[in-house]
Amino acid sequence: MAKAKIIYSCTECGGQVPKWQGQCPHCSAWNTLVESVAEPVSGKNRFSALATTSMVQTLAEVDAVEVPRTPTGIAEFDRVLGGGLVSGGVVLIGGDPGIGKSTLLLQALAHLSTHKKVLYVSGEESAQQIALRAKRLTVDANAMHLLAEIQLEKIQAAIAKEKPDAVVIDSIQTVYSELLTSAPGSVAQVRECAAQLTRLAKSSAITMILVGHVTKDGTLAGPRVLEHIVDTVLYFEGDTHSSFRLVRAFKNRFGAVNELGVFAMTEKGLREVSNPSALFLSQHDVQVPGSCVMVTQEGTRPLLVEIQALLDQSHSPTPRRLALGLEQNRLAMLLAVLHRHAGIACFDQDVFINAVGGVKITEPGADLAVLLAIVSSLRNKPLPEKMVVFGEIGLAGEVRPVQRGQERLKESAKLGFTRAIIPKANKPKQPIPGMEIIAVDRIEDAVAKMRE
Ligand code: TYD
Ligand code: MG
């Protein structure tokens, strides 16, 4: 094989240069050039590529057949995948170390191995360690093929020889290509290996599942481009101290995003939690100040989550604002809205907010619950019992509607909640039995009504 040519390409603009330099000559960004392998294009190839033009079709000529899905046998995993695995589809699954990525994939592959040919490529654990884990999980993995290898070319050769239907690469950061001189786990290696494996998956109709590590700030290590080249990106969330684990679809070319799969980590691996709506409520005998229950809508299902706030006299000229499971910048904005439109100032207070159970809430529908929890903590007065809250807050102090308000209210009523503070535009036309609806359209209105 002819030696592949190494070039340097910019992670910002995609521009290419033959030699490394500190600044990209195309877009002037600094430190963005990474090593990559140039596609060999000989003069002859270029000519033949021009001669055989690709066929252009109209949309009507294309057979729009639904892609068949192979269920993994784990319903919560299938839910986030949009029904199951797709042949030729590439899934990237990210999460903190020890959160359960390898466990989930081993369980899923074991199920699949009963009727499909599967290959588990591990660069992190030896075959013995995987066998031990399979034994511990009491899964039937006898038909599962294993490969402990980290060199891309050898992995590709093994896949070509074995012709599996599904392959797990655990993890993409450990895989390296001979053709690049940079170290395994570097941006160049991760990108090149993922691109090669994706190409292989597409050309041989193999389902490829890549495990990715996340960095301290919670994004997948390696370039963002990884998220672009794969079809589905899943993230594991959850507090490693609690036993619950959430798998969230962040991008899915074959299904809905923001779908959530809920699992509990047990001594026999991950167990599905099929009815998780009340999982993220902490148990209080009496109502405590600073606690407010919200209903968030995750994909197709509503989830009740307790938001906690703690305000404490600050001893620093710049008081602390800390948000766990919620957006930090949004907190600063909400505090400003609270001051300007409801006249409640928190500038001498340290403000801490937390979504119970390690769940991450990204939707703005949490705004109203966050503010009411803050006011409740500031005044040291608990909110009424059995109350749920949702609604987005705008900079003008208005309470904006959220999607699927009706479903959120129904789920809360089912779990025994009896009153709800919600945006006026979400007020249901028909009353919901057993549920008192308090519809508000301004933040000051909501604060006034929280104690009624
Ligand atoms: P693992 O799947 O190895 O995490 P990752 O691949 O994301 O790094 O998960 C390992 C953790 O899960 C480890 O801390 C032990 C725990 N665990 C259980 O509690 N029960 C089990 O049955 C297994 C296999 C692991
Ligand atoms: Mg692992």
Coordinates of C-alpha atoms and ligand atoms in Angstrom, one line a residue:
M1 CA 0.0 0.0 0.0
A2 CA 1.3 3.4 -0.9
K3 CA 2.1 5.5 2.1
A4 CA -0.7 7.9 2.8
K5 CA 0.0 11.6 2.6
I6 CA -0.3 13.5 5.8
I7 CA -1.9 17.0 5.7
Y8 CA -3.1 19.4 8.3
S9 CA -6.6 20.6 8.3
C10 CA -8.3 23.3 10.3
T11 CA -11.0 22.3 12.8
E12 CA -12.7 25.7 12.3
C13 CA -12.9 26.2 8.6
G14 CA -11.8 22.9 7.1
G15 CA -8.9 24.5 5.2
Q16 CA -5.9 22.3 4.5
V17 CA -2.2 23.0 4.6
P18 CA 0.7 20.7 3.9
K19 CA 2.8 21.7 6.9
W20 CA 1.8 22.4 10.5
Q21 CA 1.7 26.0 11.6
G22 CA 0.3 27.9 14.5
Q23 CA -2.3 29.9 12.6
C24 CA -4.6 28.7 9.9
P25 CA -3.8 30.7 6.8
H26 CA -7.4 30.4 5.6
C27 CA -9.4 31.6 8.6
S28 CA -6.6 33.0 10.8
A29 CA -7.7 30.9 13.8
W30 CA -4.9 29.9 16.1
N31 CA -4.1 26.3 17.1
T32 CA -6.8 24.7 15.0
L33 CA -4.6 22.7 12.6
V34 CA -4.7 19.0 13.2
E35 CA -3.0 16.1 11.4
S36 CA -5.1 14.1 9.1
V37 CA -4.7 11.7 6.2
A38 CA -5.2 13.0 2.7
E39 CA -7.3 11.0 0.4
P40 CA -5.0 9.8 -2.4
V41 CA -6.2 11.4 -5.6
S42 CA -4.0 10.4 -8.6
G43 CA -4.3 12.3 -11.9
K44 CA -5.9 9.2 -13.4
N45 CA -8.5 8.8 -10.7
R46 CA -9.4 12.5 -10.9
F47 CA -10.0 12.1 -14.6
S48 CA -12.1 8.9 -14.2
A49 CA -14.1 10.6 -11.4
L50 CA -15.0 13.3 -13.9
A51 CA -15.8 10.9 -16.6
T52 CA -18.3 8.8 -14.6
T53 CA -20.6 11.4 -13.2
S54 CA -22.9 10.4 -10.4
M55 CA -26.5 9.9 -11.2
V56 CA -28.9 12.8 -10.3
Q57 CA -32.4 11.7 -9.4
T58 CA -35.6 13.5 -8.5
L59 CA -37.1 12.9 -5.1
A60 CA -40.0 11.0 -6.6
E61 CA -37.6 8.5 -8.1
V62 CA -36.2 7.6 -4.8
D63 CA -37.7 4.6 -2.9
A64 CA -38.7 6.1 0.4
V65 CA -38.7 2.8 2.4
E66 CA -38.7 2.9 6.1
V67 CA -35.4 1.7 7.5
P68 CA -35.9 -1.5 9.3
R69 CA -34.9 -1.4 13.0
T70 CA -33.4 -4.2 15.1
P71 CA -34.6 -3.9 18.7
T72 CA -31.8 -4.4 21.2
G73 CA -34.1 -6.2 23.6
I74 CA -33.7 -3.4 26.1
A75 CA -36.8 -1.3 25.7
E76 CA -35.4 1.9 27.3
F77 CA -32.3 1.8 25.0
D78 CA -34.6 1.2 22.0
R79 CA -36.6 4.2 23.0
V80 CA -33.7 6.6 22.8
L81 CA -32.5 5.0 19.6
G82 CA -35.8 5.6 18.0
G83 CA -37.0 2.0 17.9
G84 CA -33.8 0.1 17.6
L85 CA -30.5 -0.2 15.7
V86 CA -30.4 0.6 12.0
S87 CA -28.0 -1.3 9.7
G88 CA -25.3 1.1 8.4
G89 CA -26.2 3.5 11.3
V90 CA -23.4 4.9 13.5
V91 CA -24.2 5.6 17.1
L92 CA -21.9 7.6 19.4
I93 CA -22.5 7.1 23.1
G94 CA -20.8 9.4 25.6
G95 CA -20.6 9.7 29.3
D96 CA -18.4 10.0 32.4
P97 CA -16.1 7.1 33.3
G98 CA -17.8 4.4 35.3
I99 CA -21.3 5.5 34.5
G100 CA -22.3 2.3 32.7
K101 CA -21.5 2.6 29.0
S102 CA -19.7 -0.7 28.7
T103 CA -22.3 -2.4 30.9
L104 CA -25.2 -1.2 28.8
L105 CA -23.6 -2.1 25.5
L106 CA -22.5 -5.6 26.8
Q107 CA -26.1 -6.2 27.8
A108 CA -27.5 -5.0 24.5
L109 CA -25.0 -7.0 22.4
A110 CA -25.7 -10.1 24.5
H111 CA -29.4 -9.8 23.6
L112 CA -28.6 -9.2 19.9
S113 CA -26.1 -12.1 19.8
T114 CA -29.0 -14.5 20.0
H115 CA -30.1 -13.7 16.5
K116 CA -27.4 -11.5 15.0
K117 CA -23.6 -11.7 14.6
V118 CA -22.1 -9.2 16.9
L119 CA -18.5 -8.1 17.7
Y120 CA -17.3 -6.3 20.8
V121 CA -14.0 -4.5 20.2
S122 CA -12.5 -3.4 23.5
G123 CA -9.4 -1.2 23.8
E124 CA -9.9 -0.7 27.5
E125 CA -10.5 -4.1 29.0
S126 CA -9.1 -7.5 28.2
A127 CA -11.2 -10.3 26.9
Q128 CA -11.1 -11.9 30.4
Q129 CA -12.4 -8.8 32.0
I130 CA -15.3 -8.7 29.6
A131 CA -16.0 -12.4 30.1
L132 CA -16.1 -11.8 33.9
R133 CA -18.4 -8.9 33.5
A134 CA -20.7 -10.9 31.3
K135 CA -20.8 -13.6 33.9
R136 CA -21.6 -11.1 36.6
L137 CA -24.4 -9.7 34.5
T138 CA -25.7 -13.2 34.0
V139 CA -26.2 -12.5 30.3
D140 CA -26.0 -15.2 27.6
A141 CA -23.0 -14.0 25.7
N142 CA -21.7 -17.2 24.4
A143 CA -22.3 -16.3 20.8
M144 CA -20.7 -12.8 21.1
H145 CA -17.4 -12.3 19.3
L146 CA -14.7 -10.4 21.2
L147 CA -11.6 -8.6 20.0
A148 CA -9.2 -6.8 22.3
E149 CA -7.4 -4.5 19.9
I150 CA -6.7 -0.8 19.5
Q151 CA -5.2 -0.6 16.1
L152 CA -7.6 0.7 13.5
E153 CA -6.3 -1.3 10.6
K154 CA -6.4 -4.6 12.5
I155 CA -10.0 -3.8 13.6
Q156 CA -11.0 -3.1 10.0
A157 CA -9.5 -6.3 8.9
A158 CA -11.3 -8.3 11.6
I159 CA -14.6 -6.7 10.7
A160 CA -14.0 -7.5 7.0
K161 CA -13.3 -11.1 7.9
E162 CA -16.0 -11.7 10.5
K163 CA -18.7 -9.7 8.7
P164 CA -20.7 -8.9 11.9
D165 CA -24.1 -7.2 11.8
A166 CA -23.2 -4.9 14.8
V167 CA -19.9 -3.7 16.2
V168 CA -19.2 -1.9 19.4
I169 CA -15.9 0.1 19.7
D170 CA -15.1 0.6 23.3
S171 CA -13.7 3.3 23.2
I172 CA -13.0 5.5 20.1
Q173 CA -10.3 7.3 22.1
T174 CA -8.2 4.2 22.5
V175 CA -8.2 3.4 18.8
Y176 CA -5.3 4.6 16.7
S177 CA -4.3 4.5 13.1
E178 CA -0.8 3.6 12.0
L179 CA -1.0 6.3 9.3
L180 CA -0.9 9.1 11.8
T181 CA 2.0 10.0 14.0
S182 CA -0.1 11.6 16.8
A183 CA -0.9 9.8 20.0
P184 CA -4.1 7.7 20.5
G185 CA -6.9 9.9 21.9
S186 CA -5.6 13.0 20.1
V187 CA -8.0 15.0 18.0
A188 CA -6.5 13.9 14.8
Q189 CA -6.6 10.2 15.7
V190 CA -10.1 10.2 17.1
R191 CA -11.4 12.1 14.0
E192 CA -9.7 9.9 11.5
C193 CA -10.6 6.6 13.2
A194 CA -14.2 7.6 13.6
A195 CA -14.4 8.7 9.9
Q196 CA -12.9 5.4 8.7
L197 CA -15.2 3.3 10.9
T198 CA -18.2 5.3 9.7
R199 CA -17.2 4.7 6.1
L200 CA -16.9 1.0 6.8
A201 CA -20.3 0.9 8.5
K202 CA -22.0 2.7 5.6
S203 CA -20.3 0.6 2.9
S204 CA -20.9 -2.8 4.6
A205 CA -24.3 -2.0 6.2
I206 CA -22.9 -2.7 9.7
T207 CA -24.3 -1.0 12.8
M208 CA -21.4 0.7 14.5
I209 CA -21.6 1.8 18.1
L210 CA -18.7 4.0 19.2
V211 CA -18.1 4.7 22.9
G212 CA -16.7 8.2 23.6
H213 CA -15.2 9.7 26.7
V214 CA -16.4 13.1 27.9
T215 CA -14.2 15.8 29.2
K216 CA -14.5 17.7 32.5
D217 CA -16.9 20.3 31.0
G218 CA -19.2 17.5 29.8
T219 CA -18.6 17.5 26.1
L220 CA -17.2 14.6 24.1
A221 CA -13.5 14.6 24.0
G222 CA -12.2 15.0 20.5
P223 CA -13.5 17.3 17.9
R224 CA -17.1 18.3 17.6
V225 CA -16.9 17.0 14.1
L226 CA -17.4 13.5 15.6
E227 CA -21.0 14.5 16.4
H228 CA -21.5 15.6 12.8
I229 CA -20.3 12.4 11.2
V230 CA -22.3 9.9 13.2
D231 CA -26.1 9.4 12.9
T232 CA -27.0 9.3 16.5
V233 CA -25.4 10.8 19.6
L234 CA -26.4 9.5 23.0
Y235 CA -25.3 10.8 26.3
F236 CA -25.3 9.1 29.7
E237 CA -26.3 11.4 32.5
G238 CA -26.9 10.9 36.2
D239 CA -25.2 11.2 39.5
T240 CA -22.7 8.4 40.0
H241 CA -23.7 8.5 43.7
S242 CA -27.3 7.6 43.0
S243 CA -28.2 4.4 41.2
F244 CA -30.2 6.1 38.4
R245 CA -28.8 6.6 35.0
L246 CA -30.3 8.5 32.1
V247 CA -29.5 8.0 28.5
R248 CA -30.5 11.0 26.4
A249 CA -30.6 11.3 22.6
F250 CA -28.8 14.4 21.7
K251 CA -28.9 13.9 17.9
N252 CA -30.8 11.3 16.0
R253 CA -31.1 11.0 12.2
F254 CA -33.5 8.0 12.8
G255 CA -35.7 9.2 15.6
A256 CA -36.7 12.0 18.0
V257 CA -34.1 13.9 20.0
N258 CA -34.4 14.5 23.7
E259 CA -35.9 11.1 24.2
L260 CA -34.8 9.8 27.5
G261 CA -34.1 6.2 28.6
V262 CA -34.1 5.6 32.4
F263 CA -32.1 2.8 34.1
A264 CA -31.1 1.8 37.6
M265 CA -27.6 0.4 38.2
T266 CA -27.9 -2.8 40.2
E267 CA -25.4 -5.6 41.0
K268 CA -26.7 -7.4 37.9
G269 CA -26.1 -4.5 35.6
L270 CA -28.5 -1.8 34.3
R271 CA -32.2 -2.5 34.9
E272 CA -34.8 -0.6 33.0
V273 CA -37.1 1.8 34.8
S274 CA -40.2 2.0 32.7
N275 CA -42.2 4.4 34.8
P276 CA -39.8 7.0 36.0
S277 CA -42.0 10.1 36.4
A278 CA -41.7 10.3 40.2
L279 CA -38.0 9.3 40.4
F280 CA -36.6 12.8 40.8
L281 CA -38.6 13.9 43.8
S282 CA -37.0 13.8 47.1
Q283 CA -39.1 12.6 50.0
H284 CA -40.0 15.3 52.5
D285 CA -42.6 14.6 55.3
V286 CA -43.4 18.3 55.4
Q287 CA -42.9 21.0 52.8
V288 CA -39.6 22.7 53.1
P289 CA -38.6 26.2 51.9
G290 CA -36.7 26.4 48.6
S291 CA -38.3 23.3 47.1
C292 CA -40.5 23.4 44.0
V293 CA -41.7 20.5 41.8
M294 CA -41.7 21.0 38.1
V295 CA -42.9 18.9 35.2
T296 CA -40.5 18.6 32.4
Q297 CA -41.2 17.0 29.1
E298 CA -38.4 14.7 27.9
G299 CA -39.1 13.5 24.4
T300 CA -42.4 11.7 24.6
R301 CA -42.8 11.6 28.3
P302 CA -43.4 14.0 31.1
L303 CA -41.1 13.7 34.2
L304 CA -41.6 15.3 37.6
V305 CA -38.4 16.8 39.0
E306 CA -37.8 18.7 42.2
I307 CA -35.9 21.9 41.9
Q308 CA -34.2 23.1 45.0
A309 CA -32.9 26.5 45.8
L310 CA -30.8 27.8 48.7
L311 CA -30.1 31.5 49.3
D312 CA -27.7 32.5 51.9
Q313 CA -26.3 35.9 53.0
S314 CA -23.2 36.5 51.0
H315 CA -19.9 37.6 52.5
S316 CA -18.3 38.4 49.2
P317 CA -18.6 41.4 47.0
T318 CA -19.5 39.1 44.1
P319 CA -22.1 36.6 45.4
R320 CA -22.0 33.1 44.1
R321 CA -24.4 31.7 41.6
L322 CA -24.3 28.0 41.2
A323 CA -26.6 25.8 39.1
L324 CA -26.4 22.0 39.2
G325 CA -28.4 20.3 36.4
L326 CA -29.7 23.6 35.2
E327 CA -28.1 26.4 33.1
Q328 CA -25.9 28.7 35.0
N329 CA -26.3 31.7 32.6
R330 CA -30.1 31.3 32.7
L331 CA -29.9 31.6 36.5
A332 CA -28.3 35.0 36.2
M333 CA -30.9 36.1 33.7
L334 CA -33.7 34.9 35.9
L335 CA -32.4 36.7 38.9
A336 CA -32.3 39.9 36.9
V337 CA -35.9 39.4 35.7
L338 CA -37.0 38.7 39.3
H339 CA -35.4 42.0 40.5
R340 CA -36.7 44.2 37.6
H341 CA -40.2 42.9 37.3
A342 CA -41.1 41.5 40.7
G343 CA -38.9 43.9 42.8
I344 CA -37.2 41.0 44.6
A345 CA -33.4 41.6 44.9
C346 CA -30.9 38.9 45.5
F347 CA -27.7 40.8 45.0
D348 CA -26.5 40.3 48.6
Q349 CA -27.3 36.5 48.5
D350 CA -25.3 33.5 47.4
V351 CA -27.7 31.5 45.2
F352 CA -27.5 27.8 44.7
I353 CA -30.0 25.8 42.6
N354 CA -30.1 22.0 42.0
A355 CA -32.2 19.6 40.0
V356 CA -32.7 16.6 42.3
G357 CA -31.3 13.2 41.3
G358 CA -28.6 14.3 38.9
V359 CA -31.0 15.0 36.1
K360 CA -30.1 17.7 33.6
I361 CA -32.9 20.0 32.5
T362 CA -32.2 21.9 29.3
E363 CA -35.6 23.3 28.5
P364 CA -36.6 26.8 29.5
G365 CA -39.9 25.4 31.0
A366 CA -38.0 25.1 34.3
D367 CA -37.7 28.9 34.7
L368 CA -40.8 29.5 36.7
A369 CA -40.1 26.6 39.1
V370 CA -36.5 27.9 39.6
L371 CA -37.8 31.4 40.4
L372 CA -40.5 30.2 42.8
A373 CA -38.0 28.0 44.6
I374 CA -35.6 31.0 44.9
V375 CA -38.4 33.2 46.3
S376 CA -39.5 30.5 48.7
S377 CA -35.9 30.1 50.0
L378 CA -35.4 33.8 50.3
R379 CA -38.5 34.2 52.4
N380 CA -38.0 31.0 54.2
K381 CA -41.5 30.0 53.5
P382 CA -42.4 26.6 51.9
L383 CA -44.6 26.4 48.8
P384 CA -48.0 24.8 49.3
E385 CA -48.2 21.0 49.3
K386 CA -48.8 18.9 46.2
M387 CA -48.1 21.8 43.8
V388 CA -46.4 21.6 40.4
V389 CA -45.0 24.5 38.3
F390 CA -43.9 25.0 34.8
G391 CA -43.4 27.9 32.4
E392 CA -40.7 29.8 30.5
I393 CA -39.8 33.4 31.6
G394 CA -39.1 36.1 29.1
L395 CA -36.9 39.2 29.7
A396 CA -39.9 41.4 29.9
G397 CA -41.2 39.4 32.9
E398 CA -43.9 37.5 30.9
V399 CA -44.6 33.8 31.5
R400 CA -44.5 32.0 28.2
P401 CA -46.2 28.7 27.4
V402 CA -44.4 25.4 27.0
Q403 CA -45.0 22.5 24.7
R404 CA -47.5 19.7 25.7
G405 CA -48.8 21.5 28.8
Q406 CA -51.9 19.2 28.9
E407 CA -49.8 16.1 29.1
R408 CA -47.7 17.5 31.9
L409 CA -50.7 18.4 33.9
K410 CA -52.3 15.0 33.4
E411 CA -49.1 13.2 34.5
S412 CA -49.0 15.4 37.7
A413 CA -52.6 14.7 38.4
K414 CA -51.9 11.0 38.1
L415 CA -49.2 11.2 40.7
G416 CA -51.5 12.9 43.2
F417 CA -50.6 16.6 42.6
T418 CA -53.6 18.9 43.2
R419 CA -52.6 22.3 42.1
A420 CA -50.5 23.8 39.4
I421 CA -49.1 27.3 38.6
I422 CA -48.8 27.4 34.8
P423 CA -48.6 29.9 31.9
K424 CA -52.0 31.3 30.9
A425 CA -51.6 30.1 27.4
N426 CA -51.2 26.5 28.7
K427 CA -54.5 26.6 30.6
P428 CA -56.5 23.6 29.5
K429 CA -60.0 24.2 28.0
Q430 CA -61.5 21.3 30.0
P431 CA -60.8 21.2 33.7
I432 CA -58.6 18.3 34.9
P433 CA -60.3 16.4 37.6
G434 CA -58.7 16.9 41.0
M435 CA -56.3 19.6 39.8
E436 CA -56.7 23.3 40.6
I437 CA -55.1 25.4 37.8
I438 CA -53.6 28.8 38.7
A439 CA -52.8 30.4 35.3
V440 CA -50.4 33.4 35.3
D441 CA -49.1 35.6 32.6
R442 CA -46.5 37.7 34.5
I443 CA -43.7 36.8 37.0
E444 CA -45.1 39.2 39.6
D445 CA -48.5 37.5 39.3
A446 CA -46.9 34.1 39.9
V447 CA -45.0 35.3 43.0
A448 CA -48.2 36.8 44.4
K449 CA -50.1 33.6 43.8
M450 CA -47.6 31.2 45.1
R451 CA -48.9 31.2 48.7
E452 CA -52.7 31.2 47.9
Ligands
TYD1 P1 -18.9 0.6 33.2 O1 -20.0 0.1 32.3 O2 -17.6 0.0 33.2 O3 -18.7 2.2 32.9 P2 -18.1 2.9 31.7 O4 -17.9 1.9 30.6 O5 -19.1 4.0 31.4 O6 -16.8 3.5 32.1 O7 -19.6 0.7 34.6 C1 -18.9 0.4 35.7 C2 -19.6 0.8 37.0 O8 -20.8 0.2 37.2 C3 -18.7 0.3 38.1 O9 -18.5 1.5 38.9 C4 -19.4 -0.7 38.8 C5 -20.8 -0.6 38.3 N1 -21.5 -1.9 38.1 C6 -22.5 -2.3 38.9 O10 -22.9 -1.6 39.9 N2 -23.2 -3.4 38.6 C7 -22.8 -4.2 37.6 O11 -23.4 -5.3 37.4 C8 -21.7 -3.8 36.8 C9 -21.3 -4.6 35.6 C10 -21.1 -2.6 37.0
MG2 MG -16.1 1.2 29.8

